[in-house]
mmCIF file of C-alpha atoms in Angstrom:
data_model
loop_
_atom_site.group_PDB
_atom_site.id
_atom_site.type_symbol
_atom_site.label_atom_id
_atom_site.label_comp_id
_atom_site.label_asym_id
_atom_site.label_seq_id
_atom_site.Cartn_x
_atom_site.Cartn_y
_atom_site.Cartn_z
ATOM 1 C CA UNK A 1 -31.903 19.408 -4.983
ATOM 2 C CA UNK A 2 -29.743 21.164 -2.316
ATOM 3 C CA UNK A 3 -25.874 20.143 -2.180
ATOM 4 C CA UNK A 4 -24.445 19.399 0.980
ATOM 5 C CA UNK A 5 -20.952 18.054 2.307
ATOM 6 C CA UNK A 6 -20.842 16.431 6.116
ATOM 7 C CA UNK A 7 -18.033 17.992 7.305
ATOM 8 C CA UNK A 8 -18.128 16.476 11.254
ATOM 9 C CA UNK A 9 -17.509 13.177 11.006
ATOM 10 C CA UNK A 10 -16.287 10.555 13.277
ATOM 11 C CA UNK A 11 -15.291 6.996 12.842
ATOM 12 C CA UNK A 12 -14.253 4.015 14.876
ATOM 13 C CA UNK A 13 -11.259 5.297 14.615
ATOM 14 C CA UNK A 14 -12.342 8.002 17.420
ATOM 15 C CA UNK A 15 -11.784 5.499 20.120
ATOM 16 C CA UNK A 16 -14.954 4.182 21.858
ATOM 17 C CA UNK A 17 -16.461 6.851 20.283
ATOM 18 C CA UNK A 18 -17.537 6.596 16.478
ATOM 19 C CA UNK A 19 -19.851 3.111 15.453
ATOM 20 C CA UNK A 20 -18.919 2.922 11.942
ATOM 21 C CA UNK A 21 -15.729 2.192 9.899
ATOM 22 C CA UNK A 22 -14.948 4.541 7.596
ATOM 23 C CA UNK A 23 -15.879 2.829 4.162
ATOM 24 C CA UNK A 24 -19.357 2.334 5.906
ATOM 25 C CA UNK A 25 -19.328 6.220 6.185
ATOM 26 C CA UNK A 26 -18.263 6.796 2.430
ATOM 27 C CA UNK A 27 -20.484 4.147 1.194
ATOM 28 C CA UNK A 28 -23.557 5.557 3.069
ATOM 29 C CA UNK A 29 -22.338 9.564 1.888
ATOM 30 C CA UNK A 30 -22.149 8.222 -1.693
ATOM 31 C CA UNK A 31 -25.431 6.632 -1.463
ATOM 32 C CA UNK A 32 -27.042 10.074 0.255
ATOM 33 C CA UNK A 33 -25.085 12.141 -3.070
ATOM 34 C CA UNK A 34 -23.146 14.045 -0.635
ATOM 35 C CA UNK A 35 -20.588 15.556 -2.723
ATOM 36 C CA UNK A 36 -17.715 15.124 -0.131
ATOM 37 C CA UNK A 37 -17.659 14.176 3.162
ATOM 38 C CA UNK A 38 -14.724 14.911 5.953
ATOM 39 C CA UNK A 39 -13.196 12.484 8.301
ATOM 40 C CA UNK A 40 -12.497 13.878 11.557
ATOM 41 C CA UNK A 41 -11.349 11.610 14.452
ATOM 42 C CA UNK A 42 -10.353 12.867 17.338
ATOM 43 C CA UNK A 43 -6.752 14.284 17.613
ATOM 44 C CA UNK A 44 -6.095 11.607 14.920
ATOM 45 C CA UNK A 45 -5.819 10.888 11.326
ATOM 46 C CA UNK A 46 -5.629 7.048 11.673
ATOM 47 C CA UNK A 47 -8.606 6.219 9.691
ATOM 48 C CA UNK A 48 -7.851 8.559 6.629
ATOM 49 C CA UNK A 49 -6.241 5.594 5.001
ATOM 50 C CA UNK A 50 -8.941 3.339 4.855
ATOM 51 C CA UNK A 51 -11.424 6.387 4.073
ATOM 52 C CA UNK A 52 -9.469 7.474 1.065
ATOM 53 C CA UNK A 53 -9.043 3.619 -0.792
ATOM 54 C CA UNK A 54 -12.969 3.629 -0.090
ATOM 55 C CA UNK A 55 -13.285 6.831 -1.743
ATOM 56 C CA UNK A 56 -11.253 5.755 -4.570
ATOM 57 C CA UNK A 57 -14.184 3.625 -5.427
ATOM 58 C CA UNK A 58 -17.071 6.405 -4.742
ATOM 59 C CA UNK A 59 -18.623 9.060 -6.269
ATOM 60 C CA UNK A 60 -18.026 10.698 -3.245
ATOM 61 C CA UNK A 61 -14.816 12.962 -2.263
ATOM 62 C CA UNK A 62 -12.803 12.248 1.310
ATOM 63 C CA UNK A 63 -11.337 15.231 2.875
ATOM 64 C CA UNK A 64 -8.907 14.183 5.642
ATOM 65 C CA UNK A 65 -8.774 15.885 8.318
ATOM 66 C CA UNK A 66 -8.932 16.342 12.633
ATOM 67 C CA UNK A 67 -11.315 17.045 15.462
ATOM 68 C CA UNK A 68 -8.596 18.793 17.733
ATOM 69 C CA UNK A 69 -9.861 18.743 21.345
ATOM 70 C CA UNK A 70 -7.393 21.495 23.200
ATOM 71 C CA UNK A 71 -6.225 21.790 26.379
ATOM 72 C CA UNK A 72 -6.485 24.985 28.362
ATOM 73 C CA UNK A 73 -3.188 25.001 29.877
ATOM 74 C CA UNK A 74 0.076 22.740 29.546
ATOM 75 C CA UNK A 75 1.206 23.191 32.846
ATOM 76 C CA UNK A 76 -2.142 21.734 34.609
ATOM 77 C CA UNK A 77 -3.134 19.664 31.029
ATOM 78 C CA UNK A 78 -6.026 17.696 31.340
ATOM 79 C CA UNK A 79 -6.991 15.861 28.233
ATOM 80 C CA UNK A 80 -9.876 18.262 27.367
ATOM 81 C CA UNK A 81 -10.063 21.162 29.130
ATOM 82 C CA UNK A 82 -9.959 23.957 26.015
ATOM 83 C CA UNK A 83 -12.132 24.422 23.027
ATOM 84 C CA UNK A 84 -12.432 21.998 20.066
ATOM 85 C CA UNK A 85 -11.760 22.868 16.451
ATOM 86 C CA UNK A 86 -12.337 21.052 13.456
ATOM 87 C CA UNK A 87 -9.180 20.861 11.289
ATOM 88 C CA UNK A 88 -9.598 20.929 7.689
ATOM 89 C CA UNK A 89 -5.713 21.047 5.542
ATOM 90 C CA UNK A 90 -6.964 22.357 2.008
ATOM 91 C CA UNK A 91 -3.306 21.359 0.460
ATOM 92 C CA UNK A 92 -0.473 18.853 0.695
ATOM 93 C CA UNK A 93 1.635 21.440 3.054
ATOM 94 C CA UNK A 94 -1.249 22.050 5.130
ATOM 95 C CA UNK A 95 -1.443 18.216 5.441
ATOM 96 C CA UNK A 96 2.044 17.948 6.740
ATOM 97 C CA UNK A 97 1.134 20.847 9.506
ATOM 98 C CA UNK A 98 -1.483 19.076 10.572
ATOM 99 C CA UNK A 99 0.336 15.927 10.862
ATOM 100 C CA UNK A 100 3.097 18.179 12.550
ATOM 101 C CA UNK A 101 0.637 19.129 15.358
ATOM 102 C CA UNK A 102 -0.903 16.176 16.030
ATOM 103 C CA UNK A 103 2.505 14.326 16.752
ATOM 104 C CA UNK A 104 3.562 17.332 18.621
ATOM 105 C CA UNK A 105 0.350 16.996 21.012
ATOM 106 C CA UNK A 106 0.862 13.178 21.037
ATOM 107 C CA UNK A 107 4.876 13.291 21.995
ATOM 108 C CA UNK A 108 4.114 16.052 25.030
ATOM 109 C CA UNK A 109 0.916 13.731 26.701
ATOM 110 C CA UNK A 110 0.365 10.046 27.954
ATOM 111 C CA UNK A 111 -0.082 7.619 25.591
ATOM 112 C CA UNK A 112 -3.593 8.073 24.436
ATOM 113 C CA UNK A 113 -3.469 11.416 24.705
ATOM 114 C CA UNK A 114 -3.318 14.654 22.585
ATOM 115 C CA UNK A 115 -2.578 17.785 24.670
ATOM 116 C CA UNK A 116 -2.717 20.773 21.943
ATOM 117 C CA UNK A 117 -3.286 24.853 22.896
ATOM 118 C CA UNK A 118 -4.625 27.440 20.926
ATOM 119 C CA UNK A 119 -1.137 28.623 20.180
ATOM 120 C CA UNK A 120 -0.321 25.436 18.597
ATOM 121 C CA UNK A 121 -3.151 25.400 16.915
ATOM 122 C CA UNK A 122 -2.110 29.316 15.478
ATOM 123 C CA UNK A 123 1.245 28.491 14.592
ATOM 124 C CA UNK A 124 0.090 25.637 12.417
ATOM 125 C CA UNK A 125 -2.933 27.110 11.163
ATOM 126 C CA UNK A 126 -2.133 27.899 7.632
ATOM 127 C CA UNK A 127 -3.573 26.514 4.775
ATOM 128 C CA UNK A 128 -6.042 25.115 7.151
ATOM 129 C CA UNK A 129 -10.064 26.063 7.677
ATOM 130 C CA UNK A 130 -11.095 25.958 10.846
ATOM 131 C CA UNK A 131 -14.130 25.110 12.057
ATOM 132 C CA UNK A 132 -15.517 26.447 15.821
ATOM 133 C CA UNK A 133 -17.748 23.908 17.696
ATOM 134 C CA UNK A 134 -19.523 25.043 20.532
ATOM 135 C CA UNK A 135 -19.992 24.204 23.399
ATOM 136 C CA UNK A 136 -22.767 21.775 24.941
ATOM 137 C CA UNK A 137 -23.561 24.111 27.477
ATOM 138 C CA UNK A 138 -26.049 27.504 27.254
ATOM 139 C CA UNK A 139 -23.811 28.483 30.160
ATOM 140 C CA UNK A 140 -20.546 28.343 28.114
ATOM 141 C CA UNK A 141 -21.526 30.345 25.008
ATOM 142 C CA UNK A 142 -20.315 33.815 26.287
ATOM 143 C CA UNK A 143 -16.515 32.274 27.365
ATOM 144 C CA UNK A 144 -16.947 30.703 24.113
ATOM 145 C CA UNK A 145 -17.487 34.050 22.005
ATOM 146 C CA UNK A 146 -14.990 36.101 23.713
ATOM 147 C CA UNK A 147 -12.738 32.928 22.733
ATOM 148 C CA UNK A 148 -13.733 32.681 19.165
ATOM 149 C CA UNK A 149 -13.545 36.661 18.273
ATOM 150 C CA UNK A 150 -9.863 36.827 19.671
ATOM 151 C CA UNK A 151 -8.883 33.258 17.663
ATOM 152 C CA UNK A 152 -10.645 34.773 14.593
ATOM 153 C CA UNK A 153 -8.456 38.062 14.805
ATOM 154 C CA UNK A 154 -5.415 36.142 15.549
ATOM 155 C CA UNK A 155 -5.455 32.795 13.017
ATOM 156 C CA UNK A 156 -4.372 32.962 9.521
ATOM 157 C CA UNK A 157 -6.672 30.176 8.632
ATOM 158 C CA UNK A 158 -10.450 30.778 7.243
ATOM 159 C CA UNK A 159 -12.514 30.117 10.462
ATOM 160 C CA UNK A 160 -16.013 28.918 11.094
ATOM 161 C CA UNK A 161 -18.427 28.010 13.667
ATOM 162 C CA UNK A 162 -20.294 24.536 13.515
ATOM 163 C CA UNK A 163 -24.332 24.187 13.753
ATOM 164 C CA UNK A 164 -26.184 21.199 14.702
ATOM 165 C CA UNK A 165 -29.411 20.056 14.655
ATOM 166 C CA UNK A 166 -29.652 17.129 16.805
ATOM 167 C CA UNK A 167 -33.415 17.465 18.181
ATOM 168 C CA UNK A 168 -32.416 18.348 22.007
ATOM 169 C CA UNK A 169 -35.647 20.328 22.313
ATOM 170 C CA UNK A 170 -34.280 23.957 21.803
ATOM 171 C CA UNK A 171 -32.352 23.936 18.186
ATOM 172 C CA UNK A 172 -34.011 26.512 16.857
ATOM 173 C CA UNK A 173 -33.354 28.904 19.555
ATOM 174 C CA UNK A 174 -29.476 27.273 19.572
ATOM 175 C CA UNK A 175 -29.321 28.210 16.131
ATOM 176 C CA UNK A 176 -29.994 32.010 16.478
ATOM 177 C CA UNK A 177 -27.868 31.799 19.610
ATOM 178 C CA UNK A 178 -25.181 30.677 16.931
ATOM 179 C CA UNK A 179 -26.020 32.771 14.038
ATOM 180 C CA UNK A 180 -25.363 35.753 16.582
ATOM 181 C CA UNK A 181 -21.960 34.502 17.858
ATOM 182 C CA UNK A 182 -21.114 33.775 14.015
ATOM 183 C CA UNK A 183 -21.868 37.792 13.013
ATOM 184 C CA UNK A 184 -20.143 39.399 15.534
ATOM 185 C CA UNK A 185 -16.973 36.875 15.614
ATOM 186 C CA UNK A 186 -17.164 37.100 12.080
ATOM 187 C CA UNK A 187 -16.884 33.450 11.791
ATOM 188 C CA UNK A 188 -20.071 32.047 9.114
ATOM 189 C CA UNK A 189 -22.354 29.602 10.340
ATOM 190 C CA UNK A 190 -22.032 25.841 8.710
ATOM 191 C CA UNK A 191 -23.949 23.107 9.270
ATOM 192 C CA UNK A 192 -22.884 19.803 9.963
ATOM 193 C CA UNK A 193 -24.825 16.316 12.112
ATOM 194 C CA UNK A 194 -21.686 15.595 14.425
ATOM 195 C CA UNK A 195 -22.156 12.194 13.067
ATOM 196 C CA UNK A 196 -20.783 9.024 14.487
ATOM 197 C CA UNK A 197 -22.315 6.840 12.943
ATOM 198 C CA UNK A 198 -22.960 5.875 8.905
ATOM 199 C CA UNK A 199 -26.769 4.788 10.117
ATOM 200 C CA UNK A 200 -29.148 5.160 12.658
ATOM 201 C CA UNK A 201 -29.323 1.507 13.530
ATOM 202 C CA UNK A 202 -25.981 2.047 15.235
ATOM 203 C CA UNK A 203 -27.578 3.853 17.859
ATOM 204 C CA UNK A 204 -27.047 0.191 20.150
ATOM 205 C CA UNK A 205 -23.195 -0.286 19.536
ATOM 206 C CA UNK A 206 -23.030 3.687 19.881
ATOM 207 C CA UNK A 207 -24.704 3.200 23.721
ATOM 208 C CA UNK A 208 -22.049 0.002 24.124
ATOM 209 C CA UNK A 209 -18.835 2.015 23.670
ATOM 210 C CA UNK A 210 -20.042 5.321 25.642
ATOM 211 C CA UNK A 211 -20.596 2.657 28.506
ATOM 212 C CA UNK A 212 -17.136 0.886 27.834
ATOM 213 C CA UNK A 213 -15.531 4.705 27.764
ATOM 214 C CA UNK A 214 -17.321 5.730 30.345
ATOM 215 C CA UNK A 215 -16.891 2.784 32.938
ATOM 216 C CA UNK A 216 -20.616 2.032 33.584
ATOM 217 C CA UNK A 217 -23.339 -0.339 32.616
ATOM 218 C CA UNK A 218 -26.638 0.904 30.464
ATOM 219 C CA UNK A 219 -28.873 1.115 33.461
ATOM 220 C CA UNK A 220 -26.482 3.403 35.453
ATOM 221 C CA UNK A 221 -25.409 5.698 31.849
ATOM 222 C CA UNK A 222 -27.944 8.043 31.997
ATOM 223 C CA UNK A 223 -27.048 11.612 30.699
ATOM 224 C CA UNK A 224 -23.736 9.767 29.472
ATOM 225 C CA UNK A 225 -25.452 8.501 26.562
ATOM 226 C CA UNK A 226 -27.105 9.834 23.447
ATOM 227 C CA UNK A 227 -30.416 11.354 23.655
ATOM 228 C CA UNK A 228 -31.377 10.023 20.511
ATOM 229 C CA UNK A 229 -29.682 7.784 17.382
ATOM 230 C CA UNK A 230 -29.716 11.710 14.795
ATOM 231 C CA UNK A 231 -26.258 11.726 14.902
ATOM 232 C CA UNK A 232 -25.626 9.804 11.592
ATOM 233 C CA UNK A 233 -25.484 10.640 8.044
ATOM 234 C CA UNK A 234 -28.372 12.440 6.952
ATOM 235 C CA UNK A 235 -29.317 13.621 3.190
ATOM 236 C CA UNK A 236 -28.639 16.918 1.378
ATOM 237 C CA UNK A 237 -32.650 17.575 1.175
ATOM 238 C CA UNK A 238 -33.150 16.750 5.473
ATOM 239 C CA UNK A 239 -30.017 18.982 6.139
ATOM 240 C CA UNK A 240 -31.862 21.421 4.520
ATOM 241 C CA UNK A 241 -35.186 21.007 5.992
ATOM 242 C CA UNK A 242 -33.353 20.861 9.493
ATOM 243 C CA UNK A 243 -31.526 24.566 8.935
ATOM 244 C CA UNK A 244 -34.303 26.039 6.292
ATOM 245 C CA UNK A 245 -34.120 29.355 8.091
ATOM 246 C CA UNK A 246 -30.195 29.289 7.994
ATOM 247 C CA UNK A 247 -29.950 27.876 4.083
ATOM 248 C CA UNK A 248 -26.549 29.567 4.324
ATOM 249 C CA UNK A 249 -24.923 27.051 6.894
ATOM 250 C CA UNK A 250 -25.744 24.401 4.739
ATOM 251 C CA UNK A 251 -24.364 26.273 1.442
ATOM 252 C CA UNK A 252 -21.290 26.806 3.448
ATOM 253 C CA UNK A 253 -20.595 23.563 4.062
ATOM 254 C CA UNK A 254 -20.014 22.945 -0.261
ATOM 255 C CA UNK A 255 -18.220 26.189 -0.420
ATOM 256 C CA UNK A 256 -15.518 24.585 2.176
ATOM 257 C CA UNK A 257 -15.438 21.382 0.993
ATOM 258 C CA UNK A 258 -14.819 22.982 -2.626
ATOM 259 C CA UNK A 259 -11.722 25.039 -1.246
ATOM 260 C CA UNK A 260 -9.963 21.458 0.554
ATOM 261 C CA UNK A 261 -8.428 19.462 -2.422
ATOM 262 C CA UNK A 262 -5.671 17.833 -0.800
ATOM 263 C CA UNK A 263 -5.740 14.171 -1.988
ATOM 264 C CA UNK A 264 -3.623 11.655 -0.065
ATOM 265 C CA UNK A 265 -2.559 10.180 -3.578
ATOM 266 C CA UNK A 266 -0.627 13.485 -3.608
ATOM 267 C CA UNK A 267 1.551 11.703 -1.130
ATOM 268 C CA UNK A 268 5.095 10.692 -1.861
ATOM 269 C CA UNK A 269 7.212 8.481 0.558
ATOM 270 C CA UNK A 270 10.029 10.743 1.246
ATOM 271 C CA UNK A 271 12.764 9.008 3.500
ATOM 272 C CA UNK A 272 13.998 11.434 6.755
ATOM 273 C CA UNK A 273 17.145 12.835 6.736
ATOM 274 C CA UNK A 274 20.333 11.110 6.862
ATOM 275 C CA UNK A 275 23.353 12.028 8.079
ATOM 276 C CA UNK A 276 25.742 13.308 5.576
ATOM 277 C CA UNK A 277 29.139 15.078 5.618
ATOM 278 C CA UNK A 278 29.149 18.532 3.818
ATOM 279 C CA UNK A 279 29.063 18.657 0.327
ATOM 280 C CA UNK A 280 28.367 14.573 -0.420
ATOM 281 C CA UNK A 281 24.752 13.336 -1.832
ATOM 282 C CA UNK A 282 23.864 10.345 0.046
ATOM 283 C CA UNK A 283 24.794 8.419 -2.187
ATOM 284 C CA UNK A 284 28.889 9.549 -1.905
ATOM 285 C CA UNK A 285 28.262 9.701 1.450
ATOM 286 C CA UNK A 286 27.440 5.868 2.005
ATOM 287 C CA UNK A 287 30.729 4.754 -1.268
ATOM 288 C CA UNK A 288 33.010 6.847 0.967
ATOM 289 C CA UNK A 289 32.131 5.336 4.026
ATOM 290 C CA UNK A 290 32.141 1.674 2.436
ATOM 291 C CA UNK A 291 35.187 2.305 0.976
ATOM 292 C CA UNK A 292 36.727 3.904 4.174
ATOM 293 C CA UNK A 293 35.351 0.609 6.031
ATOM 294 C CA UNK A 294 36.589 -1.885 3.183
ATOM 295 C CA UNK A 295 40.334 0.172 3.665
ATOM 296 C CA UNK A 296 40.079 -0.574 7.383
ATOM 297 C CA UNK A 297 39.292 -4.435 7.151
ATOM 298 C CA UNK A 298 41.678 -5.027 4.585
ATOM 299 C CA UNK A 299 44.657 -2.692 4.850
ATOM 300 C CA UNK A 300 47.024 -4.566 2.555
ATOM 301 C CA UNK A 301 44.237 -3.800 -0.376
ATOM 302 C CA UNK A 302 40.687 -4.978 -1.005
ATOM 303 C CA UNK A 303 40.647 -7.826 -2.610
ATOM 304 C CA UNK A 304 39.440 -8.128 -6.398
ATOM 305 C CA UNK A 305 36.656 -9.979 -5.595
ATOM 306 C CA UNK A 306 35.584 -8.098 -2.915
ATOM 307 C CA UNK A 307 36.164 -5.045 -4.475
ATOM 308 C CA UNK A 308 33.935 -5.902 -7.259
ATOM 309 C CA UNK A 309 30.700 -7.167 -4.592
ATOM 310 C CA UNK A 310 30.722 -3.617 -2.790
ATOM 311 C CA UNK A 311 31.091 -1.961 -6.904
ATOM 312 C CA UNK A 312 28.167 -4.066 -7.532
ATOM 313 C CA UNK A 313 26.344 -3.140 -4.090
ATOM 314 C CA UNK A 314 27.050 0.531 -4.020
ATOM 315 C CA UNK A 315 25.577 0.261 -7.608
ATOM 316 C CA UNK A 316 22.172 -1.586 -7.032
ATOM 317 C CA UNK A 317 21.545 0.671 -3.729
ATOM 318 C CA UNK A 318 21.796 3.602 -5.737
ATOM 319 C CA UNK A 319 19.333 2.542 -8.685
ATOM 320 C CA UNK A 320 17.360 1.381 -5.564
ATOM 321 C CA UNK A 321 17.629 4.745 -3.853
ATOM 322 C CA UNK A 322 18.105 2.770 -0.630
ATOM 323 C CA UNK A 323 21.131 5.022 0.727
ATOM 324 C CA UNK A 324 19.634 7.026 3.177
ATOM 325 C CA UNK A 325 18.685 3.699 4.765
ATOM 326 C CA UNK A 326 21.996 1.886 5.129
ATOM 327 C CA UNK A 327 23.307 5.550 6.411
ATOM 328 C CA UNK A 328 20.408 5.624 9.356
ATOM 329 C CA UNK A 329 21.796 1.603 10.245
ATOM 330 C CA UNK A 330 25.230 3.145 10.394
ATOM 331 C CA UNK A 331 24.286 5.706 12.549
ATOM 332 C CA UNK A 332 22.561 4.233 14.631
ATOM 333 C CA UNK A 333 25.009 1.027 14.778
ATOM 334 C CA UNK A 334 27.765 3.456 15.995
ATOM 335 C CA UNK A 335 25.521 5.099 18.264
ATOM 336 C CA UNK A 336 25.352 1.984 19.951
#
């Protein structure tokens, strides 16, 4: 039986855009024997978290990652204007790049939006695999190349361009298209279903949200919807049948999912930096201030009892590790 990992996935967590939650989509993946399957929401990793304590439970492996939808240009941003990559962090410092673009998109646009260039994308590229989709249009794919081959010589990321097969009448001819672009960008095919949905029967709820998003009733949608319910998860063995004379996309898609082993149980809550004086841990840092305050409230001497609370305090906060905490209040208390 072929292997295959679904590496284009989005959830509900793709606003008004993916039908499924994302235990539905690792439930269904574990049930087709996908050996991993990717989360990719839209300039987001919101749904990660519910992904990965589903996968906990499944025979099949989460890899977290992003569907980054770029903007052209930041002086004239429009929400997507650019190319869209596939983000894929294959360790816990790629993770934490990854997170560090997405906020950096998010803090520059609107609420709700994500406005992220190629050069962003460059400088936080490694440790990632990137993964090309193209673009809807015949009309596109030669702006599109040109695009790719200069990314390709300029990331220092593993890149690849996406393949679908989503029965719009010309996939096979698509698919050569692609497997041309791939060769001389020197970026290898992989397939993947786009999928936004764990089952087909979501096709109705799919045609909802595009006409919530979209500002229109079903009658008036038209091209705005769907042409058909294929984009869910599919098996290993229809993958195959689907790109049979490109068995190598669908290979490729193992291969990638083999090389990203970040887990997020590799995550450790680390606290952000407090402020502290040369020299002092933060511990020190917060018994000298305490002790500086203490002096100031009671300059004729701190009383025994007092003394003795803060002793006790100071003590319990640093078992706790709770120091940086009380130094951010401080800080933030005197900002004020």
């Amino acid at each position: 039986m072929s292997a295959y990992a679904e590496l284009q996935v989005a959830s509900n967590y793709s606003f008004l855009r993916g039908a499924s939650h994302p235990q539905e989509l690792i439930e269904r993946a574990a049930e087709l024997g996908h050996c991993a399957i990717a989360l990719t929401d839209r300039n987001s990793l919101a749904g990660v978290v519910r992904a990965h304590v589903a996968a906990r439970e499944s025979t099949t492996r989460l890899i977290p990652g992003a569907r980054l939808d770029l903007t052209a240009e930041l002086d004239a941003p429009d929400e997507h204007s650019g190319p869209s990559f596939l983000c894929l962090p294959t360790d816990r410092a790629a993770y934490g790049r990854l997170s560090s673009l997405l906020t950096l998109g998010k803090r520059r646009a609107p609420k709700g939006q994500c406005w992220i260039t190629l050069d962003d994308v460059l400088g936080h590229a490694r440790g990632q695999i990137l993964i090309a989709l193209p673009p809807d249009e015949v009309a596109h794919e030669a702006a599109f190349a040109t695009m790719l081959e200069t990314f390709s010589n300029d990331v220092s990321a593993p890149c690849y361009l996406a393949a679908h097969h989503l029965y719009r009448g010309d996939d096979a001819r698509r698919l050569v298209r692609l497997e041309a672009i791939a060769e001389h960008c020197g970026t290898p095919l992989v397939a993947s279903n786009d999928v936004h949905a764990h089952d087909a029967s979501r096709r109705a709820l799919q045609d909802v949200l595009t006409c919530i998003r979209e500002h229109c009733t079903i009658d008036t949608a038209g091209w705005r919807l769907q042409a058909n319910a294929e984009r869910h998860l599919k098996s290993a063995a229809e993958m195959a049948r689907l790109f049979v004379r490109h068995a190598d996309a669908v290979a490729q898609s193992v291969e990638i999912a083999d090389a990203c082993r970040f887990n997020l149980d590799e995550l450790r809550y680390e606290y952000p930096a407090a402020p502290v004086s040369a020299g002092r841990t933060v511990q020190e840092e917060l018994a000298h201030l305490s002790w500086q305050g203490a002096a100031a409230r009671w300059p004729d001497g701190v009383p025994a009892k007092v003394r003795a609370q803060i002793e006790h305090e100071l003590e319990l906060i640093g078992a706790l590790g709770y120091a940086p905490y009380f130094l951010t209040v401080y800080d933030i208390v005197c900002f004020a």
